[in-house]
Amino acid sequence: MFFTPWTPPTPVEQQLQAATARGDWDGQVGALAGGELYVAVARVEADGLVPPAPLAPYRDPASGKRCLPVLTRGALPPWQPDWVFQRTALDDLALEWPHDKWHLAVNPGHPAAAVIPATPLDRAAWLEVYAEAPPPAADRLLSLFTGPLHGPLAQGLACGAPLAVRDGVPWNELGTVYRDYDEDRAVLRDTWGVADPAGWWHLTERLLAGAGAGRDAEFALRAREGLAEHAGAGAAQVSEAGSGAAQVSEAGSGSGAAPGSAPGAGKPPSPATDEWRQAVTHVLAHRAAPEAEVRAMDAAVTRIAAAEERLREQGVLQPGQRVASAAAHDLACAVTVARLGLAARLCGPADAERVVLSAGEAARRTYGSWPAFAAGFLLGEALRSGDPRTGSQGPRRSQGPQGFPGHAGEGSPDDALLTHRIHRVLTSDPASPWLNIPWS
């Protein structure tokens, strides 16, 4: 009989299992000091519908010790509607431990299980180890090695990877928590204004529609694509008449990349900004649009052109390349909201998976490659403003301790720097889904 070797879901479980196997108490505590720990709570208690039950230990069958159980992130059980998880950490446990004779049981029944003594001296040692543990590196790409790594679901989750990196959570997890139950509900409520399943459904539908950069911005981008296609068709006809071969290439790209391999690759040349502005104004004048709408559209063209110029300065876009749509930012938010809704018990696993798959499908229809999607995300991030005149559907700024990715606001140099660092991680880390999952 053959057995499949156990795969540790995250490095924390790997380190904990190795330390337990060699009887290394310091190694066990060190593994826990570097990760998040979770405590199971009945949902009715977490929602305040019944008084919280007092902490009760159980007798560990392997050691015979009376223990309080906690779980590492990789050992969390599958999603259940009536049980949720609240996040804690080793230092909090050390300071709030209820009984000197109880032990700490980590991941009971799991391959990465450990039973750790918790006397006052032990807990003082926990605090020392925790204080000496290096803080988690910012902007890390985290993966759940037992989560989806290939296929449509993984590709959909990878569309939300910029926000997962920013929030310090695994990019490919669709399960029982995003951060923890209380915080996930607070983020949905305070940042997105969502507190019930109906609100969650409405929000995901809006995000999947991809209009968060603003109606004006998306109209301007579509108008530019139409203008470029029209100019390209005319150039192709001239080329056919002169040489018998129609070859329309991206102006000034010089990249030699295959079509779809980069933002705008294989597209007709971009029109000049003045020509683009005039074309948009002409369309609106033909429609007898109000002057305020004309001014808003003109401002959208200016903002897009300035944002794309910054992306060229950062090397995201090459000269002559353009972004066809800023919908990638909304699709990334849709994936994150799906994960948050599942964690907050506003939807079930099938509903959350449907949203993630739909986001992946919409991304493939709109973009031709991961670089093109990344450029669309960065443009959408740059255009977010929360200004009602732009028709923005973006989230409100969170007032809680956790700032939410993609929050509405004017943006700051620190925001732009963080977004650029996240982009660099996802385009350079060998484990990045953007480098390992085929686009088509």
Short mmCIF file of N, CA, C and O in Angstrom, two decimals, residues 271-385:
data_model
loop_
_atom_site.label_atom_id
_atom_site.label_comp_id
_atom_site.label_asym_id
_atom_site.label_seq_id
_atom_site.Cartn_x
_atom_site.Cartn_y
_atom_site.Cartn_z
N PRO A 271 -3.46 56.47 -30.38
CA PRO A 271 -3.61 57.85 -30.86
C PRO A 271 -2.97 58.82 -29.88
O PRO A 271 -2.84 58.54 -28.69
N ALA A 272 -2.56 59.97 -30.37
CA ALA A 272 -2.03 61.00 -29.49
C ALA A 272 -3.12 61.47 -28.53
O ALA A 272 -4.31 61.38 -28.85
N THR A 273 -2.69 61.97 -27.36
CA THR A 273 -3.67 62.36 -26.35
C THR A 273 -4.62 63.44 -26.88
O THR A 273 -5.83 63.39 -26.63
N ASP A 274 -4.09 64.43 -27.61
CA ASP A 274 -4.95 65.49 -28.14
C ASP A 274 -5.96 64.93 -29.13
O ASP A 274 -7.14 65.32 -29.12
N GLU A 275 -5.51 64.01 -29.97
CA GLU A 275 -6.43 63.39 -30.92
C GLU A 275 -7.50 62.58 -30.19
O GLU A 275 -8.68 62.60 -30.54
N TRP A 276 -7.09 61.88 -29.16
CA TRP A 276 -8.02 61.09 -28.33
C TRP A 276 -9.05 62.01 -27.67
O TRP A 276 -10.25 61.75 -27.71
N ARG A 277 -8.57 63.10 -27.08
CA ARG A 277 -9.48 64.05 -26.42
C ARG A 277 -10.48 64.63 -27.41
O ARG A 277 -11.67 64.74 -27.12
N GLN A 278 -10.00 64.99 -28.58
CA GLN A 278 -10.89 65.57 -29.59
C GLN A 278 -11.94 64.56 -30.04
O GLN A 278 -13.11 64.91 -30.25
N ALA A 279 -11.52 63.30 -30.18
CA ALA A 279 -12.46 62.28 -30.62
C ALA A 279 -13.55 62.06 -29.58
O ALA A 279 -14.74 61.93 -29.92
N VAL A 280 -13.17 62.01 -28.31
CA VAL A 280 -14.15 61.83 -27.24
C VAL A 280 -15.10 63.02 -27.20
O VAL A 280 -16.33 62.86 -27.08
N THR A 281 -14.56 64.22 -27.31
CA THR A 281 -15.40 65.42 -27.30
C THR A 281 -16.37 65.41 -28.47
O THR A 281 -17.54 65.79 -28.33
N HIS A 282 -15.90 64.95 -29.63
CA HIS A 282 -16.77 64.90 -30.82
C HIS A 282 -17.92 63.93 -30.60
O HIS A 282 -19.07 64.24 -30.94
N VAL A 283 -17.64 62.78 -29.99
CA VAL A 283 -18.70 61.81 -29.72
C VAL A 283 -19.74 62.40 -28.77
O VAL A 283 -20.95 62.28 -28.99
N LEU A 284 -19.27 63.05 -27.73
CA LEU A 284 -20.20 63.62 -26.76
C LEU A 284 -21.01 64.77 -27.36
O LEU A 284 -22.20 64.93 -27.07
N ALA A 285 -20.35 65.57 -28.21
CA ALA A 285 -21.08 66.65 -28.87
C ALA A 285 -22.16 66.10 -29.78
O ALA A 285 -23.28 66.63 -29.87
N HIS A 286 -21.85 65.00 -30.47
CA HIS A 286 -22.83 64.36 -31.34
C HIS A 286 -24.03 63.87 -30.54
O HIS A 286 -25.16 63.85 -31.04
N ARG A 287 -23.76 63.47 -29.28
CA ARG A 287 -24.84 63.00 -28.42
C ARG A 287 -25.53 64.14 -27.67
O ARG A 287 -26.43 63.91 -26.87
N ALA A 288 -25.08 65.37 -27.91
CA ALA A 288 -25.62 66.54 -27.20
C ALA A 288 -25.48 66.37 -25.69
O ALA A 288 -26.39 66.68 -24.92
N ALA A 289 -24.31 65.87 -25.26
CA ALA A 289 -24.06 65.66 -23.84
C ALA A 289 -23.94 66.99 -23.11
O ALA A 289 -23.48 67.99 -23.69
N PRO A 290 -24.33 67.05 -21.84
CA PRO A 290 -24.18 68.29 -21.07
C PRO A 290 -22.71 68.70 -20.95
O PRO A 290 -21.81 67.86 -21.01
N GLU A 291 -22.47 69.98 -20.75
CA GLU A 291 -21.12 70.49 -20.65
C GLU A 291 -20.36 69.84 -19.49
O GLU A 291 -19.15 69.57 -19.59
N ALA A 292 -21.06 69.58 -18.39
CA ALA A 292 -20.40 68.96 -17.24
C ALA A 292 -19.87 67.58 -17.60
O ALA A 292 -18.79 67.18 -17.15
N GLU A 293 -20.61 66.84 -18.40
CA GLU A 293 -20.16 65.51 -18.81
C GLU A 293 -18.94 65.61 -19.72
O GLU A 293 -18.01 64.81 -19.62
N VAL A 294 -18.94 66.61 -20.60
CA VAL A 294 -17.79 66.80 -21.48
C VAL A 294 -16.55 67.12 -20.66
O VAL A 294 -15.46 66.58 -20.90
N ARG A 295 -16.70 68.00 -19.66
CA ARG A 295 -15.55 68.35 -18.82
C ARG A 295 -15.06 67.13 -18.03
O ARG A 295 -13.84 66.93 -17.88
N ALA A 296 -15.99 66.34 -17.51
CA ALA A 296 -15.59 65.15 -16.75
C ALA A 296 -14.84 64.17 -17.63
O ALA A 296 -13.85 63.56 -17.21
N MET A 297 -15.30 64.00 -18.87
CA MET A 297 -14.62 63.07 -19.77
C MET A 297 -13.24 63.58 -20.15
O MET A 297 -12.28 62.81 -20.26
N ASP A 298 -13.13 64.89 -20.35
CA ASP A 298 -11.84 65.48 -20.66
C ASP A 298 -10.87 65.27 -19.50
O ASP A 298 -9.69 64.95 -19.70
N ALA A 299 -11.39 65.43 -18.28
CA ALA A 299 -10.54 65.20 -17.10
C ALA A 299 -10.13 63.73 -17.01
O ALA A 299 -9.00 63.43 -16.62
N ALA A 300 -11.02 62.82 -17.38
CA ALA A 300 -10.69 61.39 -17.34
C ALA A 300 -9.56 61.08 -18.31
O ALA A 300 -8.63 60.33 -18.00
N VAL A 301 -9.62 61.65 -19.51
CA VAL A 301 -8.55 61.43 -20.50
C VAL A 301 -7.23 61.93 -19.94
O VAL A 301 -6.19 61.26 -20.04
N THR A 302 -7.25 63.10 -19.33
CA THR A 302 -6.02 63.67 -18.77
C THR A 302 -5.46 62.78 -17.66
O THR A 302 -4.24 62.53 -17.60
N ARG A 303 -6.31 62.29 -16.78
CA ARG A 303 -5.85 61.44 -15.68
C ARG A 303 -5.29 60.13 -16.19
O ARG A 303 -4.28 59.63 -15.69
N ILE A 304 -5.96 59.53 -17.17
CA ILE A 304 -5.48 58.26 -17.71
C ILE A 304 -4.12 58.46 -18.36
O ILE A 304 -3.18 57.67 -18.15
N ALA A 305 -3.98 59.50 -19.18
CA ALA A 305 -2.71 59.75 -19.85
C ALA A 305 -1.59 59.97 -18.84
O ALA A 305 -0.47 59.45 -19.01
N ALA A 306 -1.87 60.71 -17.77
CA ALA A 306 -0.84 60.95 -16.74
C ALA A 306 -0.50 59.66 -16.01
O ALA A 306 0.68 59.38 -15.73
N ALA A 307 -1.51 58.84 -15.69
CA ALA A 307 -1.25 57.58 -14.99
C ALA A 307 -0.44 56.63 -15.86
O ALA A 307 0.48 55.96 -15.37
N GLU A 308 -0.76 56.55 -17.13
CA GLU A 308 0.00 55.66 -18.02
C GLU A 308 1.44 56.15 -18.19
O GLU A 308 2.36 55.33 -18.31
N GLU A 309 1.63 57.45 -18.18
CA GLU A 309 3.00 57.97 -18.27
C GLU A 309 3.80 57.54 -17.05
O GLU A 309 4.99 57.18 -17.16
N ARG A 310 3.17 57.55 -15.86
CA ARG A 310 3.87 57.08 -14.66
C ARG A 310 4.20 55.59 -14.77
O ARG A 310 5.26 55.14 -14.33
N LEU A 311 3.28 54.82 -15.36
CA LEU A 311 3.55 53.39 -15.53
C LEU A 311 4.70 53.16 -16.50
O LEU A 311 5.47 52.21 -16.35
N ARG A 312 4.85 54.04 -17.48
CA ARG A 312 6.00 53.92 -18.39
C ARG A 312 7.29 54.26 -17.66
O ARG A 312 8.32 53.60 -17.86
N GLU A 313 7.23 55.26 -16.81
CA GLU A 313 8.42 55.62 -16.03
C GLU A 313 8.84 54.48 -15.11
O GLU A 313 10.03 54.29 -14.85
N GLN A 314 7.86 53.71 -14.62
CA GLN A 314 8.16 52.58 -13.73
C GLN A 314 8.53 51.32 -14.50
O GLN A 314 8.91 50.32 -13.88
N GLY A 315 8.42 51.35 -15.81
CA GLY A 315 8.76 50.18 -16.61
C GLY A 315 7.63 49.18 -16.76
O GLY A 315 7.84 48.11 -17.34
N VAL A 316 6.44 49.50 -16.25
CA VAL A 316 5.30 48.59 -16.41
C VAL A 316 4.82 48.61 -17.84
O VAL A 316 4.48 47.57 -18.42
N LEU A 317 4.76 49.79 -18.45
CA LEU A 317 4.41 49.95 -19.85
C LEU A 317 5.64 50.37 -20.62
O LEU A 317 6.45 51.17 -20.13
N GLN A 318 5.78 49.84 -21.82
CA GLN A 318 6.83 50.27 -22.71
C GLN A 318 6.32 51.43 -23.56
O GLN A 318 5.12 51.65 -23.66
N PRO A 319 7.23 52.19 -24.16
CA PRO A 319 6.77 53.29 -25.02
C PRO A 319 5.79 52.79 -26.08
O PRO A 319 6.04 51.78 -26.75
N GLY A 320 4.69 53.48 -26.22
CA GLY A 320 3.68 53.11 -27.21
C GLY A 320 2.64 52.16 -26.70
O GLY A 320 1.61 51.97 -27.36
N GLN A 321 2.87 51.52 -25.56
CA GLN A 321 1.87 50.60 -25.02
C GLN A 321 0.80 51.37 -24.27
O GLN A 321 1.05 52.45 -23.75
N ARG A 322 -0.38 50.79 -24.20
CA ARG A 322 -1.50 51.42 -23.52
C ARG A 322 -2.30 50.36 -22.79
O ARG A 322 -2.11 49.17 -23.02
N VAL A 323 -3.19 50.80 -21.93
CA VAL A 323 -4.05 49.91 -21.16
C VAL A 323 -5.45 49.99 -21.75
O VAL A 323 -5.99 51.08 -21.92
N ALA A 324 -6.03 48.83 -22.05
CA ALA A 324 -7.35 48.81 -22.68
C ALA A 324 -8.47 49.04 -21.69
O ALA A 324 -9.52 49.57 -22.03
N SER A 325 -8.27 48.65 -20.43
CA SER A 325 -9.33 48.76 -19.42
C SER A 325 -8.71 48.79 -18.04
O SER A 325 -7.66 48.17 -17.82
N ALA A 326 -9.35 49.50 -17.12
CA ALA A 326 -8.92 49.52 -15.73
C ALA A 326 -9.73 48.56 -14.89
O ALA A 326 -9.67 48.60 -13.65
N ALA A 327 -10.50 47.66 -15.53
CA ALA A 327 -11.39 46.76 -14.79
C ALA A 327 -10.64 45.78 -13.92
O ALA A 327 -11.22 45.20 -13.00
N ALA A 328 -9.34 45.55 -14.17
CA ALA A 328 -8.58 44.58 -13.38
C ALA A 328 -8.62 44.90 -11.90
O ALA A 328 -8.64 43.99 -11.06
N HIS A 329 -8.64 46.18 -11.56
CA HIS A 329 -8.67 46.54 -10.14
C HIS A 329 -9.97 46.07 -9.49
O HIS A 329 -9.96 45.52 -8.39
N ASP A 330 -11.09 46.27 -10.18
CA ASP A 330 -12.36 45.80 -9.64
C ASP A 330 -12.42 44.28 -9.57
O ASP A 330 -12.99 43.71 -8.63
N LEU A 331 -11.83 43.60 -10.55
CA LEU A 331 -11.85 42.14 -10.53
C LEU A 331 -11.01 41.61 -9.37
O LEU A 331 -11.38 40.62 -8.72
N ALA A 332 -9.89 42.26 -9.09
CA ALA A 332 -9.08 41.88 -7.93
C ALA A 332 -9.88 42.11 -6.65
O ALA A 332 -9.85 41.27 -5.72
N CYS A 333 -10.60 43.22 -6.57
CA CYS A 333 -11.43 43.48 -5.40
C CYS A 333 -12.56 42.46 -5.29
O CYS A 333 -12.93 42.04 -4.18
N ALA A 334 -13.12 42.03 -6.44
CA ALA A 334 -14.19 41.03 -6.41
C ALA A 334 -13.70 39.73 -5.79
O ALA A 334 -14.41 39.09 -5.00
N VAL A 335 -12.48 39.32 -6.14
CA VAL A 335 -11.91 38.10 -5.56
C VAL A 335 -11.75 38.26 -4.05
O VAL A 335 -12.10 37.36 -3.27
N THR A 336 -11.24 39.40 -3.63
CA THR A 336 -11.04 39.63 -2.20
C THR A 336 -12.36 39.71 -1.46
O THR A 336 -12.50 39.16 -0.35
N VAL A 337 -13.36 40.36 -2.04
CA VAL A 337 -14.67 40.43 -1.40
C VAL A 337 -15.31 39.05 -1.33
O VAL A 337 -16.02 38.72 -0.37
N ALA A 338 -15.07 38.21 -2.33
CA ALA A 338 -15.56 36.83 -2.27
C ALA A 338 -14.94 36.10 -1.09
O ALA A 338 -15.64 35.40 -0.33
N ARG A 339 -13.65 36.27 -0.90
CA ARG A 339 -12.97 35.62 0.21
C ARG A 339 -13.46 36.18 1.55
O ARG A 339 -13.67 35.43 2.51
N LEU A 340 -13.64 37.50 1.61
CA LEU A 340 -14.14 38.11 2.83
C LEU A 340 -15.56 37.67 3.14
O LEU A 340 -15.91 37.40 4.29
N GLY A 341 -16.41 37.61 2.10
CA GLY A 341 -17.80 37.20 2.32
C GLY A 341 -17.90 35.78 2.83
O GLY A 341 -18.73 35.47 3.70
N LEU A 342 -17.05 34.90 2.31
CA LEU A 342 -17.04 33.52 2.78
C LEU A 342 -16.58 33.47 4.23
O LEU A 342 -17.18 32.78 5.07
N ALA A 343 -15.52 34.21 4.54
CA ALA A 343 -15.00 34.23 5.91
C ALA A 343 -15.99 34.84 6.89
O ALA A 343 -16.08 34.42 8.05
N ALA A 344 -16.76 35.84 6.43
CA ALA A 344 -17.74 36.51 7.30
C ALA A 344 -19.08 35.78 7.33
O ALA A 344 -20.01 36.27 7.96
N ARG A 345 -19.16 34.65 6.66
CA ARG A 345 -20.38 33.83 6.61
C ARG A 345 -21.56 34.59 5.98
O ARG A 345 -22.70 34.38 6.34
N LEU A 346 -21.25 35.45 4.99
CA LEU A 346 -22.30 36.10 4.22
C LEU A 346 -22.64 35.33 2.96
O LEU A 346 -23.57 35.68 2.23
N CYS A 347 -21.86 34.30 2.67
CA CYS A 347 -22.12 33.43 1.53
C CYS A 347 -21.53 32.07 1.83
O CYS A 347 -20.80 31.90 2.82
N GLY A 348 -21.83 31.10 0.99
CA GLY A 348 -21.27 29.76 1.14
C GLY A 348 -20.12 29.53 0.17
O GLY A 348 -19.85 30.36 -0.71
N PRO A 349 -19.43 28.39 0.29
CA PRO A 349 -18.28 28.12 -0.57
C PRO A 349 -18.62 28.14 -2.06
O PRO A 349 -17.84 28.66 -2.87
N ALA A 350 -19.77 27.60 -2.45
CA ALA A 350 -20.13 27.57 -3.87
C ALA A 350 -20.31 28.97 -4.42
O ALA A 350 -19.89 29.27 -5.56
N ASP A 351 -20.92 29.87 -3.64
CA ASP A 351 -21.13 31.24 -4.09
C ASP A 351 -19.80 31.97 -4.23
O ASP A 351 -19.56 32.69 -5.20
N ALA A 352 -18.92 31.82 -3.24
CA ALA A 352 -17.63 32.48 -3.30
C ALA A 352 -16.81 31.97 -4.49
O ALA A 352 -16.17 32.74 -5.20
N GLU A 353 -16.86 30.67 -4.71
CA GLU A 353 -16.12 30.10 -5.84
C GLU A 353 -16.67 30.63 -7.16
O GLU A 353 -15.90 30.89 -8.09
N ARG A 354 -17.98 30.78 -7.24
CA ARG A 354 -18.57 31.30 -8.48
C ARG A 354 -18.03 32.69 -8.78
O ARG A 354 -17.70 33.02 -9.93
N VAL A 355 -17.94 33.55 -7.76
CA VAL A 355 -17.43 34.90 -7.96
C VAL A 355 -15.98 34.87 -8.42
O VAL A 355 -15.58 35.58 -9.35
N VAL A 356 -15.16 34.03 -7.78
CA VAL A 356 -13.75 33.95 -8.15
C VAL A 356 -13.59 33.46 -9.58
O VAL A 356 -12.80 34.01 -10.36
N LEU A 357 -14.34 32.43 -9.96
CA LEU A 357 -14.27 31.93 -11.33
C LEU A 357 -14.75 32.98 -12.33
O LEU A 357 -14.17 33.14 -13.41
N SER A 358 -15.80 33.71 -11.97
CA SER A 358 -16.31 34.75 -12.86
C SER A 358 -15.29 35.87 -13.03
O SER A 358 -15.13 36.41 -14.13
N ALA A 359 -14.58 36.20 -11.96
CA ALA A 359 -13.53 37.21 -12.07
C ALA A 359 -12.42 36.75 -13.02
O ALA A 359 -11.92 37.53 -13.83
N GLY A 360 -12.04 35.48 -12.90
CA GLY A 360 -11.02 34.96 -13.81
C GLY A 360 -11.48 34.98 -15.26
O GLY A 360 -10.72 35.33 -16.17
N GLU A 361 -12.74 34.60 -15.49
CA GLU A 361 -13.27 34.60 -16.85
C GLU A 361 -13.32 36.02 -17.42
O GLU A 361 -12.96 36.26 -18.58
N ALA A 362 -13.77 36.98 -16.61
CA ALA A 362 -13.83 38.37 -17.06
C ALA A 362 -12.43 38.91 -17.36
O ALA A 362 -12.24 39.65 -18.33
N ALA A 363 -11.44 38.53 -16.56
CA ALA A 363 -10.08 38.96 -16.81
C ALA A 363 -9.57 38.42 -18.13
O ALA A 363 -8.92 39.15 -18.91
N ARG A 364 -9.85 37.16 -18.42
CA ARG A 364 -9.38 36.57 -19.69
C ARG A 364 -10.06 37.21 -20.89
O ARG A 364 -9.45 37.34 -21.95
N ARG A 365 -11.33 37.60 -20.73
CA ARG A 365 -12.02 38.27 -21.85
C ARG A 365 -11.45 39.66 -22.10
O ARG A 365 -11.44 40.13 -23.25
N THR A 366 -10.99 40.31 -21.05
CA THR A 366 -10.60 41.70 -21.16
C THR A 366 -9.12 41.89 -21.49
O THR A 366 -8.76 42.83 -22.20
N TYR A 367 -8.28 40.99 -20.99
CA TYR A 367 -6.84 41.13 -21.14
C TYR A 367 -6.25 39.92 -21.85
O TYR A 367 -6.87 38.85 -21.88
N GLY A 368 -5.04 40.09 -22.36
CA GLY A 368 -4.41 39.01 -23.09
C GLY A 368 -3.26 38.35 -22.37
O GLY A 368 -2.67 37.39 -22.90
N SER A 369 -2.92 38.81 -21.18
CA SER A 369 -1.76 38.25 -20.47
C SER A 369 -1.76 38.77 -19.04
O SER A 369 -2.48 39.71 -18.70
N TRP A 370 -0.92 38.15 -18.22
CA TRP A 370 -0.74 38.66 -16.86
C TRP A 370 -0.15 40.07 -16.86
O TRP A 370 -0.59 40.92 -16.07
N PRO A 371 0.86 40.38 -17.70
CA PRO A 371 1.34 41.77 -17.71
C PRO A 371 0.25 42.77 -18.07
O PRO A 371 0.21 43.86 -17.51
N ALA A 372 -0.63 42.40 -19.00
CA ALA A 372 -1.72 43.31 -19.36
C ALA A 372 -2.69 43.47 -18.20
O ALA A 372 -3.17 44.58 -17.92
N PHE A 373 -3.00 42.37 -17.51
CA PHE A 373 -3.87 42.46 -16.34
C PHE A 373 -3.22 43.32 -15.26
O PHE A 373 -3.89 44.17 -14.63
N ALA A 374 -1.91 43.13 -15.04
CA ALA A 374 -1.21 43.90 -14.01
C ALA A 374 -1.26 45.39 -14.33
O ALA A 374 -1.47 46.22 -13.44
N ALA A 375 -1.06 45.75 -15.60
CA ALA A 375 -1.12 47.16 -15.98
C ALA A 375 -2.52 47.71 -15.77
O ALA A 375 -2.70 48.85 -15.32
N GLY A 376 -3.55 46.91 -16.08
CA GLY A 376 -4.92 47.34 -15.85
C GLY A 376 -5.20 47.54 -14.37
O GLY A 376 -5.90 48.48 -13.97
N PHE A 377 -4.65 46.65 -13.52
CA PHE A 377 -4.82 46.81 -12.08
C PHE A 377 -4.18 48.10 -11.60
O PHE A 377 -4.77 48.86 -10.83
N LEU A 378 -2.95 48.36 -12.05
CA LEU A 378 -2.24 49.55 -11.60
C LEU A 378 -2.94 50.82 -12.08
O LEU A 378 -2.99 51.82 -11.35
N LEU A 379 -3.47 50.80 -13.30
CA LEU A 379 -4.21 51.96 -13.78
C LEU A 379 -5.47 52.17 -12.94
O LEU A 379 -5.79 53.29 -12.54
N GLY A 380 -6.20 51.09 -12.68
CA GLY A 380 -7.39 51.20 -11.85
C GLY A 380 -7.07 51.73 -10.47
O GLY A 380 -7.82 52.54 -9.91
N GLU A 381 -5.96 51.28 -9.89
CA GLU A 381 -5.53 51.77 -8.58
C GLU A 381 -5.23 53.27 -8.64
O GLU A 381 -5.58 54.02 -7.73
N ALA A 382 -4.58 53.69 -9.73
CA ALA A 382 -4.23 55.10 -9.85
C ALA A 382 -5.46 55.98 -10.06
O ALA A 382 -5.47 57.14 -9.63
N LEU A 383 -6.48 55.42 -10.70
CA LEU A 383 -7.67 56.22 -11.03
C LEU A 383 -8.68 56.27 -9.90
O LEU A 383 -9.61 57.08 -9.95
N ARG A 384 -8.56 55.41 -8.91
CA ARG A 384 -9.57 55.39 -7.86
C ARG A 384 -9.53 56.72 -7.13
O ARG A 384 -8.48 57.26 -6.83
N SER A 385 -10.70 57.28 -6.87
CA SER A 385 -10.71 58.58 -6.20
C SER A 385 -11.89 58.72 -5.26
O SER A 385 -11.90 59.60 -4.41
#
